[in-house]
Coordinates of C-alpha atoms and ligand atoms in Angstrom, one line a residue:
X1 CA 52.9 -13.4 -16.6
X2 CA 56.2 -13.8 -18.4
X3 CA 58.1 -11.1 -16.6
X4 CA 59.6 -11.2 -13.2
X5 CA 57.9 -9.3 -10.4
X6 CA 59.3 -8.0 -7.1
X7 CA 57.9 -6.2 -4.1
X8 CA 58.5 -5.5 -0.4
X9 CA 56.3 -8.1 1.3
X10 CA 56.6 -6.8 4.9
X11 CA 54.8 -3.7 6.2
X12 CA 56.7 -0.5 5.8
X13 CA 58.2 0.7 9.1
X14 CA 60.9 -0.5 11.5
X15 CA 61.2 -4.0 12.6
X16 CA 63.4 -7.1 13.0
X17 CA 63.1 -8.5 9.5
X18 CA 62.0 -7.1 6.2
X19 CA 61.3 -9.3 3.2
X20 CA 61.6 -8.6 -0.5
X21 CA 60.0 -11.2 -2.7
X22 CA 60.7 -12.0 -6.3
X23 CA 58.8 -14.3 -8.6
X24 CA 59.2 -15.2 -12.3
X25 CA 61.5 -16.9 -14.8
X26 CA 64.4 -14.5 -14.3
X27 CA 64.5 -14.6 -10.6
X28 CA 67.7 -16.6 -10.3
X29 CA 69.8 -14.6 -12.9
X30 CA 68.6 -11.4 -11.2
X31 CA 69.6 -12.8 -7.8
X32 CA 73.0 -13.8 -9.2
X33 CA 73.7 -10.1 -10.1
X34 CA 72.9 -8.6 -6.7
X35 CA 73.7 -11.3 -4.2
X36 CA 77.2 -12.1 -2.9
X37 CA 77.1 -15.2 -0.8
X38 CA 79.4 -16.2 2.0
X39 CA 79.6 -19.7 0.7
X40 CA 80.8 -18.5 -2.7
X41 CA 77.9 -20.1 -4.6
X42 CA 75.4 -18.4 -6.9
X43 CA 71.6 -18.4 -6.5
X44 CA 71.2 -20.0 -10.0
X45 CA 73.2 -23.0 -8.6
X46 CA 71.2 -23.3 -5.4
X47 CA 68.8 -26.2 -4.7
X48 CA 65.2 -25.5 -4.0
X49 CA 64.2 -24.7 -0.4
X50 CA 67.6 -23.6 0.7
X51 CA 68.6 -20.5 2.6
X52 CA 71.9 -18.7 2.1
X53 CA 73.8 -16.1 4.0
X54 CA 75.4 -13.1 2.2
X55 CA 75.1 -9.6 1.1
X56 CA 73.0 -7.6 -1.3
X57 CA 75.3 -5.3 -3.4
X58 CA 74.5 -2.3 -5.6
X59 CA 76.2 -3.7 -8.6
X60 CA 78.4 -6.6 -9.2
X61 CA 81.3 -4.7 -10.7
X62 CA 84.3 -5.1 -8.6
X63 CA 86.1 -2.2 -7.0
X64 CA 89.7 -3.1 -6.6
X65 CA 90.8 -1.6 -3.3
X66 CA 88.2 -3.0 -1.0
X67 CA 88.5 -4.3 2.4
X68 CA 86.2 -7.0 3.7
X69 CA 82.9 -5.8 5.2
X70 CA 82.2 -6.1 8.9
X71 CA 80.6 -9.3 10.0
X72 CA 83.0 -11.6 8.1
X73 CA 85.2 -14.0 9.9
X74 CA 88.8 -13.0 10.6
X75 CA 89.9 -16.1 8.7
X76 CA 88.1 -14.8 5.6
X77 CA 89.7 -11.3 6.1
X78 CA 93.2 -12.6 5.8
X79 CA 92.6 -14.1 2.4
X80 CA 90.9 -11.6 0.1
X81 CA 89.0 -13.3 -2.7
X82 CA 86.8 -12.4 -5.6
X83 CA 83.9 -12.1 -3.2
X84 CA 85.8 -9.4 -1.3
X85 CA 85.9 -7.2 -4.3
X86 CA 82.2 -7.2 -4.6
X87 CA 81.8 -6.5 -0.9
X88 CA 83.0 -2.9 -1.3
X89 CA 81.0 0.2 -0.2
X90 CA 78.5 -1.3 -2.5
X91 CA 77.0 -3.5 0.2
X92 CA 73.4 -2.5 1.0
X93 CA 72.7 -5.1 3.7
X94 CA 73.5 -8.4 5.2
X95 CA 70.8 -10.8 4.3
X96 CA 69.4 -14.4 4.1
X97 CA 68.4 -15.4 0.7
X98 CA 65.8 -18.2 0.2
X99 CA 65.4 -20.0 -3.1
X100 CA 62.1 -21.8 -3.9
X101 CA 62.1 -23.3 -7.4
X102 CA 59.2 -23.8 -9.7
X103 CA 56.8 -25.5 -9.5
X104 CA 56.8 -26.0 -5.8
X105 CA 56.5 -22.4 -4.7
X106 CA 53.7 -20.0 -3.7
X107 CA 53.3 -18.9 -7.3
X108 CA 54.5 -22.1 -9.0
X109 CA 57.3 -20.0 -10.5
X110 CA 60.9 -19.6 -9.3
X111 CA 60.8 -17.5 -6.1
X112 CA 63.6 -15.8 -4.2
X113 CA 63.0 -14.1 -0.9
X114 CA 65.5 -11.7 0.5
X115 CA 65.3 -11.4 4.3
X116 CA 67.0 -8.2 5.3
X117 CA 67.0 -5.8 8.2
X118 CA 63.6 -4.0 8.3
X119 CA 64.2 -0.4 7.7
X120 CA 62.5 1.8 5.1
X121 CA 65.8 2.8 3.5
X122 CA 67.3 -0.7 3.4
X123 CA 64.2 -2.2 1.9
X124 CA 63.8 0.6 -0.7
X125 CA 67.5 0.3 -1.8
X126 CA 67.3 -3.4 -2.2
X127 CA 64.1 -3.1 -4.1
X128 CA 65.8 -0.5 -6.3
X129 CA 68.7 -2.8 -7.2
X130 CA 66.3 -5.7 -7.8
X131 CA 64.3 -3.6 -10.2
X132 CA 67.4 -2.3 -12.0
X133 CA 68.6 -5.8 -12.4
X134 CA 65.5 -6.6 -14.4
X135 CA 62.5 -7.2 -12.3
X136 CA 59.3 -5.2 -12.4
X137 CA 57.4 -3.8 -9.4
X138 CA 54.5 -6.2 -8.6
X139 CA 50.9 -5.0 -8.6
X140 CA 48.8 -5.5 -5.4
X141 CA 48.1 -9.2 -4.9
X142 CA 50.1 -10.2 -8.0
X143 CA 51.9 -13.1 -6.3
X144 CA 48.6 -14.6 -5.2
X145 CA 47.1 -13.9 -8.6
X146 CA 49.9 -15.9 -10.2
X147 CA 49.3 -18.7 -7.8
X148 CA 45.7 -18.7 -9.0
X149 CA 46.5 -18.3 -12.7
X150 CA 49.2 -21.0 -12.5
X151 CA 46.6 -23.4 -11.0
X152 CA 48.1 -23.8 -7.5
X153 CA 45.0 -22.5 -5.7
X154 CA 41.5 -21.7 -6.8
X155 CA 39.9 -18.3 -6.4
X156 CA 38.1 -19.0 -3.2
X157 CA 41.4 -20.1 -1.7
X158 CA 43.1 -16.9 -3.0
X159 CA 40.5 -14.8 -1.4
X160 CA 40.9 -16.7 1.8
X161 CA 44.5 -15.4 1.9
X162 CA 43.0 -12.0 2.4
X163 CA 40.6 -13.2 5.1
X164 CA 43.6 -14.7 7.0
X165 CA 45.5 -11.4 6.7
X166 CA 42.5 -9.3 7.7
X167 CA 41.3 -11.6 10.5
X168 CA 40.3 -9.6 13.6
X169 CA 39.8 -12.5 16.0
X170 CA 40.9 -16.1 16.3
X171 CA 37.4 -17.1 15.1
X172 CA 37.9 -15.0 11.9
X173 CA 41.3 -16.6 11.4
X174 CA 39.9 -20.1 11.8
X175 CA 37.3 -19.4 9.2
X176 CA 39.9 -18.0 6.8
X177 CA 42.2 -21.0 7.3
X178 CA 39.4 -23.4 6.7
X179 CA 38.6 -21.7 3.4
X180 CA 42.3 -21.6 2.5
X181 CA 42.5 -25.3 3.1
X182 CA 39.8 -25.8 0.6
X183 CA 36.6 -26.3 2.7
X184 CA 34.5 -23.9 0.5
X185 CA 36.0 -25.2 -2.8
X186 CA 35.1 -28.8 -1.7
X187 CA 31.5 -27.7 -0.9
X188 CA 31.1 -25.9 -4.2
X189 CA 32.5 -28.9 -6.1
X190 CA 30.1 -31.2 -4.2
X191 CA 27.2 -29.0 -5.3
X192 CA 28.4 -28.9 -8.8
X193 CA 28.7 -32.7 -8.9
X194 CA 25.1 -33.0 -7.6
X195 CA 23.9 -30.7 -10.3
X196 CA 25.7 -32.8 -12.8
X197 CA 23.8 -35.8 -11.6
X198 CA 20.5 -34.0 -12.1
X199 CA 21.6 -33.0 -15.6
X200 CA 22.5 -36.6 -16.4
X201 CA 19.0 -37.6 -15.3
X202 CA 17.5 -35.0 -17.6
X203 CA 19.7 -35.7 -20.5
X204 CA 18.9 -39.4 -20.3
X205 CA 15.4 -38.3 -21.1
X206 CA 16.4 -36.1 -24.0
X207 CA 18.5 -38.9 -25.5
X208 CA 16.3 -41.9 -25.1
X209 CA 12.7 -40.8 -25.1
X210 CA 10.5 -38.7 -27.2
X211 CA 8.1 -38.7 -24.3
X212 CA 7.7 -36.1 -21.6
X213 CA 9.4 -36.8 -18.3
X214 CA 7.3 -39.3 -16.2
X215 CA 5.8 -38.0 -13.0
X216 CA 8.2 -40.4 -11.1
X217 CA 11.2 -38.9 -12.7
X218 CA 9.9 -35.4 -12.3
X219 CA 9.6 -36.1 -8.5
X220 CA 13.1 -37.5 -8.4
X221 CA 14.5 -34.5 -10.2
X222 CA 12.6 -32.1 -8.0
X223 CA 14.0 -33.8 -4.9
X224 CA 17.6 -33.5 -6.2
X225 CA 17.1 -29.9 -6.9
X226 CA 15.8 -29.3 -3.4
X227 CA 18.9 -30.9 -1.9
X228 CA 21.2 -28.6 -3.8
X229 CA 18.9 -25.7 -2.9
X230 CA 19.1 -26.5 0.8
X231 CA 22.9 -26.7 0.7
X232 CA 23.1 -23.3 -1.0
X233 CA 20.6 -21.9 1.5
X234 CA 22.8 -23.1 4.4
X235 CA 25.8 -21.4 2.9
X236 CA 23.9 -18.2 2.5
X237 CA 22.7 -18.5 6.0
X238 CA 26.3 -18.5 7.3
X239 CA 26.9 -15.2 5.6
X240 CA 25.4 -13.2 8.5
X241 CA 28.2 -14.8 10.6
X242 CA 30.7 -14.0 8.0
X243 CA 29.7 -10.4 8.0
X244 CA 30.2 -10.3 11.8
X245 CA 33.6 -11.8 11.6
X246 CA 34.7 -9.5 8.8
X247 CA 33.2 -6.2 10.0
X248 CA 32.6 -6.8 13.7
X249 CA 29.5 -5.8 15.7
X250 CA 28.8 -2.3 16.9
X251 CA 27.8 -2.3 20.5
X252 CA 26.9 0.9 22.5
X253 CA 26.6 1.3 26.2
X254 CA 23.7 3.7 26.9
X255 CA 21.9 4.8 30.0
X256 CA 21.2 7.6 32.5
X257 CA 24.1 9.4 34.0
X258 CA 25.9 7.7 36.8
X259 CA 24.4 4.2 36.4
X260 CA 27.9 2.7 35.8
X261 CA 28.3 2.7 32.0
X262 CA 32.0 3.5 32.1
X263 CA 32.5 1.0 34.9
X264 CA 30.9 -1.6 32.6
X265 CA 33.2 -0.7 29.7
X266 CA 36.2 -1.0 32.0
X267 CA 35.0 -4.3 33.3
X268 CA 34.5 -5.8 29.8
X269 CA 37.9 -4.5 28.7
X270 CA 39.5 -5.6 31.9
X271 CA 41.3 -2.3 32.0
X272 CA 40.7 1.1 33.5
X273 CA 40.0 2.7 30.2
X274 CA 37.3 5.3 31.0
X275 CA 37.1 7.7 33.9
X276 CA 34.7 6.5 36.6
X277 CA 33.3 8.9 39.2
X278 CA 30.3 9.5 41.4
X279 CA 29.7 12.8 39.5
X280 CA 26.8 12.6 37.0
X281 CA 28.1 13.6 33.6
X282 CA 31.6 12.2 33.9
X283 CA 31.8 10.9 30.4
X284 CA 31.5 13.4 27.6
X285 CA 33.1 12.2 24.4
X286 CA 32.1 8.6 23.5
X287 CA 35.0 6.2 24.0
X288 CA 35.3 3.4 21.5
X289 CA 37.3 0.2 21.9
X290 CA 37.7 -3.1 20.1
X291 CA 36.9 -6.2 22.2
X292 CA 37.4 -9.8 21.2
X293 CA 34.4 -11.6 22.7
X294 CA 34.6 -15.3 22.2
X295 CA 36.1 -14.7 18.8
X296 CA 33.7 -12.0 17.8
X297 CA 35.1 -8.6 17.2
X298 CA 33.0 -6.1 19.1
X299 CA 33.3 -2.3 18.5
X300 CA 32.1 -1.2 21.9
X301 CA 31.4 2.4 22.8
X302 CA 30.8 4.0 26.2
X303 CA 28.7 7.1 25.8
X304 CA 27.8 10.2 27.9
X305 CA 24.9 9.6 30.2
X306 CA 21.5 10.7 29.1
X307 CA 20.7 13.9 31.1
X308 CA 19.0 17.2 30.5
X309 CA 21.8 19.1 28.9
X310 CA 23.0 22.1 31.1
X311 CA 25.5 23.6 28.7
X312 CA 26.9 23.4 25.2
X313 CA 29.3 20.5 26.0
X314 CA 26.5 18.4 27.4
X315 CA 24.4 19.2 24.4
X316 CA 27.1 18.1 22.1
X317 CA 27.8 14.9 24.2
X318 CA 24.1 14.0 24.0
X319 CA 24.3 14.4 20.2
X320 CA 27.2 12.0 20.1
X321 CA 25.4 9.5 22.3
X322 CA 22.4 9.7 20.0
X323 CA 24.6 9.1 16.9
X324 CA 26.3 6.0 18.4
X325 CA 22.9 4.7 19.5
X326 CA 21.5 4.9 16.0
X327 CA 24.5 3.2 14.4
X328 CA 24.7 0.4 17.0
X329 CA 23.8 -3.3 16.1
X330 CA 23.3 -4.0 19.8
X331 CA 22.5 -1.7 22.7
X332 CA 23.5 -2.4 26.3
X333 CA 20.9 -0.4 28.1
X334 CA 22.3 0.1 31.7
X335 CA 20.1 0.8 34.7
X336 CA 21.0 1.5 38.4
X337 CA 19.3 -1.5 40.0
X338 CA 19.5 0.2 43.4
X339 CA 17.0 2.9 42.4
X340 CA 13.5 3.0 41.1
X341 CA 13.0 3.7 37.4
X342 CA 12.7 7.4 36.7
X343 CA 11.0 9.3 33.9
X344 CA 14.3 9.4 32.0
X345 CA 14.7 5.6 32.3
X346 CA 11.2 5.0 31.0
X347 CA 11.8 7.4 28.0
X348 CA 15.0 5.4 27.2
X349 CA 13.1 2.1 27.4
X350 CA 10.6 3.4 24.9
X351 CA 13.3 4.8 22.6
X352 CA 15.2 1.5 22.6
X353 CA 12.2 -0.6 21.7
X354 CA 13.1 -0.7 18.0
X355 CA 16.7 -1.8 18.7
X356 CA 18.3 -5.0 19.6
X357 CA 18.8 -4.5 23.4
X358 CA 20.2 -6.3 26.4
X359 CA 19.0 -4.6 29.6
X360 CA 21.9 -4.5 32.1
X361 CA 20.9 -4.0 35.8
X362 CA 24.0 -2.7 37.4
X363 CA 24.9 -2.1 41.1
X364 CA 23.2 -5.4 42.2
X365 CA 25.6 -5.5 45.2
X366 CA 23.3 -2.8 46.7
X367 CA 19.7 -3.3 47.8
X368 CA 17.6 -3.8 44.6
X369 CA 14.8 -1.3 44.2
X370 CA 14.3 -1.3 40.4
X371 CA 11.1 -2.6 39.0
X372 CA 12.5 -5.8 37.6
X373 CA 9.2 -7.0 36.2
X374 CA 8.8 -4.0 34.0
X375 CA 12.3 -4.4 32.6
X376 CA 11.7 -8.1 31.8
X377 CA 8.4 -7.2 30.1
X378 CA 10.1 -4.6 28.0
X379 CA 13.2 -6.6 26.9
X380 CA 13.6 -10.3 26.1
X381 CA 17.1 -10.2 27.5
X382 CA 18.2 -8.7 30.8
X383 CA 21.2 -9.5 33.0
X384 CA 22.0 -8.5 36.6
X385 CA 25.5 -7.4 37.3
X386 CA 27.7 -5.5 39.7
X387 CA 30.8 -4.0 38.1
X388 CA 32.0 -3.2 41.6
X389 CA 31.9 -6.8 42.8
X390 CA 32.7 -8.1 39.3
X391 CA 29.5 -10.2 39.3
X392 CA 27.3 -11.3 36.4
X393 CA 29.8 -10.2 33.8
X394 CA 30.3 -13.7 32.3
X395 CA 26.5 -14.1 32.0
X396 CA 26.4 -10.7 30.2
X397 CA 29.2 -11.7 27.8
X398 CA 27.3 -15.0 27.1
X399 CA 24.1 -13.0 26.5
X400 CA 25.9 -10.7 24.1
X401 CA 27.4 -13.7 22.3
X402 CA 24.1 -15.5 22.0
X403 CA 22.4 -12.3 20.7
X404 CA 24.9 -11.6 17.9
X405 CA 25.9 -15.2 17.0
X406 CA 22.4 -16.7 16.7
X407 CA 22.0 -20.2 15.4
X408 CA 24.6 -21.9 17.5
X409 CA 26.9 -22.2 14.6
X410 CA 29.9 -24.2 15.6
X411 CA 32.7 -22.3 14.0
X412 CA 35.2 -25.1 14.0
X413 CA 33.1 -27.2 11.6
X414 CA 31.0 -25.0 9.5
X415 CA 31.9 -23.1 6.4
X416 CA 31.3 -19.5 6.9
X417 CA 30.8 -17.3 3.8
X418 CA 32.6 -14.0 4.4
X419 CA 32.8 -12.7 0.9
X420 CA 30.3 -10.4 -0.8
X421 CA 31.2 -11.9 -4.2
X422 CA 30.4 -15.4 -3.0
X423 CA 27.1 -14.3 -1.5
X424 CA 26.2 -12.7 -4.8
X425 CA 27.1 -15.9 -6.8
X426 CA 25.2 -18.1 -4.4
X427 CA 22.1 -15.9 -4.7
X428 CA 22.3 -16.1 -8.4
X429 CA 22.7 -19.9 -8.2
X430 CA 19.7 -20.1 -6.0
X431 CA 17.6 -18.0 -8.4
X432 CA 18.5 -20.3 -11.3
X433 CA 17.6 -23.4 -9.3
X434 CA 14.2 -21.8 -8.5
X435 CA 13.7 -21.2 -12.2
X436 CA 14.5 -24.8 -12.9
X437 CA 12.0 -26.0 -10.3
X438 CA 9.3 -23.7 -11.7
X439 CA 9.9 -25.0 -15.2
X440 CA 9.7 -28.5 -13.9
X441 CA 6.4 -27.8 -12.3
X442 CA 5.1 -26.1 -15.4
X443 CA 6.1 -29.3 -17.3
X444 CA 8.3 -27.1 -19.5
X445 CA 10.6 -28.9 -22.0
X446 CA 13.7 -30.6 -20.7
X447 CA 16.1 -28.3 -22.4
X448 CA 14.7 -25.4 -20.4
X449 CA 15.3 -27.1 -17.1
X450 CA 18.8 -28.2 -18.2
X451 CA 19.7 -24.7 -19.2
X452 CA 18.7 -23.3 -15.8
X453 CA 20.8 -26.0 -14.0
X454 CA 23.8 -25.1 -16.2
X455 CA 23.4 -21.4 -15.3
X456 CA 23.3 -22.4 -11.6
X457 CA 26.5 -24.5 -12.1
X458 CA 28.2 -21.6 -13.8
X459 CA 27.4 -19.2 -10.9
X460 CA 29.0 -21.7 -8.6
X461 CA 32.0 -22.0 -10.8
X462 CA 32.5 -18.2 -10.4
X463 CA 33.2 -18.8 -6.7
X464 CA 36.1 -21.2 -7.3
X465 CA 37.2 -19.1 -10.3
X466 CA 36.7 -21.8 -12.9
X467 CA 34.8 -19.2 -14.8
X468 CA 35.9 -15.7 -14.2
X469 CA 36.2 -12.4 -16.0
X470 CA 39.4 -10.5 -16.1
X471 CA 38.0 -7.3 -14.6
X472 CA 36.7 -9.2 -11.7
X473 CA 40.1 -10.8 -11.1
X474 CA 41.7 -7.3 -11.2
X475 CA 39.2 -6.1 -8.6
X476 CA 39.7 -9.1 -6.3
X477 CA 43.5 -8.9 -6.4
X478 CA 43.5 -5.1 -6.3
X479 CA 42.3 -5.4 -2.7
X480 CA 45.4 -7.2 -1.6
X481 CA 48.5 -5.4 -0.4
X482 CA 51.6 -5.1 -2.7
X483 CA 53.9 -8.1 -2.0
X484 CA 51.2 -10.6 -1.3
Ligands
LIG1 N1 27.7 0.0 44.4 C1 28.1 0.1 43.1 N2 28.6 1.2 42.5 C2 28.9 1.2 41.3 C3 28.9 0.1 40.5 N3 29.3 0.4 39.2 C4 29.6 1.7 39.3 N4 29.4 2.2 40.5 C5 29.6 3.6 40.9 O1 28.7 4.5 40.2 C6 29.4 5.7 40.0 C7 29.2 6.1 38.5 O2 30.0 5.1 37.7 P1 30.4 5.5 36.2 O3 30.9 4.2 35.7 O4 31.2 6.7 36.2 O5 29.0 5.8 35.6 P2 28.6 6.3 34.2 O6 27.3 5.7 33.9 O7 29.7 6.1 33.3 O8 28.4 7.9 34.5 P3 28.4 9.1 33.5 O9 29.6 9.0 32.6 O10 28.5 10.3 34.4 O11 27.2 9.1 32.7 C8 30.8 5.6 40.4 O12 30.9 6.1 41.7 C9 31.0 4.1 40.5 O13 32.0 3.7 41.4 C10 28.4 -1.2 41.1 O14 28.3 -2.2 40.5 N5 28.0 -1.1 42.4
LIG2 MG1 30.8 7.4 32.1

């Protein structure tokens, strides 16, 4: 924690701007060594939250016979100065340097950010001079870890940073931002405060009475425990949504050949992604795409139609369809509504009975001949569409949304648990509460109940990081990228 860390904070590749970030007590002296400013000032003299134009140089030893680097004003070129000597061939890049002084910075330490041109060589060279000037390469997530250890953010907020970076849809982003703003921390602190009230009730009994808890008090304590329990349960309930936001939902389009599966994929993607043709067996290899459906990331796959395989390729295609079908969280089972159900369709209906299915009756622009009643009896959800006429697609999207996002959770208000560690802690907390309730019912001694409540509170404290083991911290921040 006492050394100064540095890392490239932007992704490696080519781009407009690349950023190298430094944090720690020697940030400003290090910047003094490698930065030559246009304004003649030194980073150690700069005010906080200021940005300065200049150059990063390999070393600050002057080379006498230097001309001024390109990009400087003609007026400056006429009057060589001390700065000019440093701007020799030693210049690595033209940059903007931002100074954020402790404690009002991301890490609560002095921070310098160097915004340079984003090229692999430029960034590496600047990082090299920063390191040789006295900084150490940061570990993954070390900036955010310092923000946590220095008390700027709690652990759930630090973890939210990762959710924000990894968000796959706007809904995922909103959830991450809410947690970053402290929604989860507040909820956890609220729960802990409630637990503390119950503990106070209990301890009043320990202090002032030799008697057992009266039935009235027992009832009151049980009620308070139930309230906390209910809140923890609600948080755990949101975890299924959290998992969806984090990992997405696997959707597979399955059906007989030629029913319009590829047409459906294209319609949902609003792009001619898959080949569509009247020939049965057009799609061979499954085609997988990511679709943002009302903020839910869908991994949607169009598969080869189910037909009696005529050759090796069709056999292989069928195998792949099978594998996608097994892995899917949701199956869109497509039928040609203009034809009566065949043996193959019936076999598919049977096969899909153990999966979550939406029956999709396509080609509804034609005369409908399919046995609708049978479809409705087999599946709780069915939607009539025509990909040719672009009909019924909104209803299908809504049906998909309702199926995967059950419970009408209004994402803008609710806290959504997305993190496996939080789920584990909440489950442990719930277990401890149950034990407290059991002890209460058994009329166990007050100390027992108090102990369980304290255990519950400790599990909650793990979420915000008030209590945390070093190896868990390492694991959490190890998942971050270097430079964050
Ligand atoms: N009338 C009508 N024809 C459609 C509709 N959707 C698709 N088709 C036609 O049905 C034929 C098959 O469409 P595809 O999307 O290739 O069908 P598929 O299920 O992917 O077929 P395979 O890949 O061979 O299994 C094409 O000629 C499409 O133009 C629809 O809504 N109405
Ligand atoms: Mg196809």
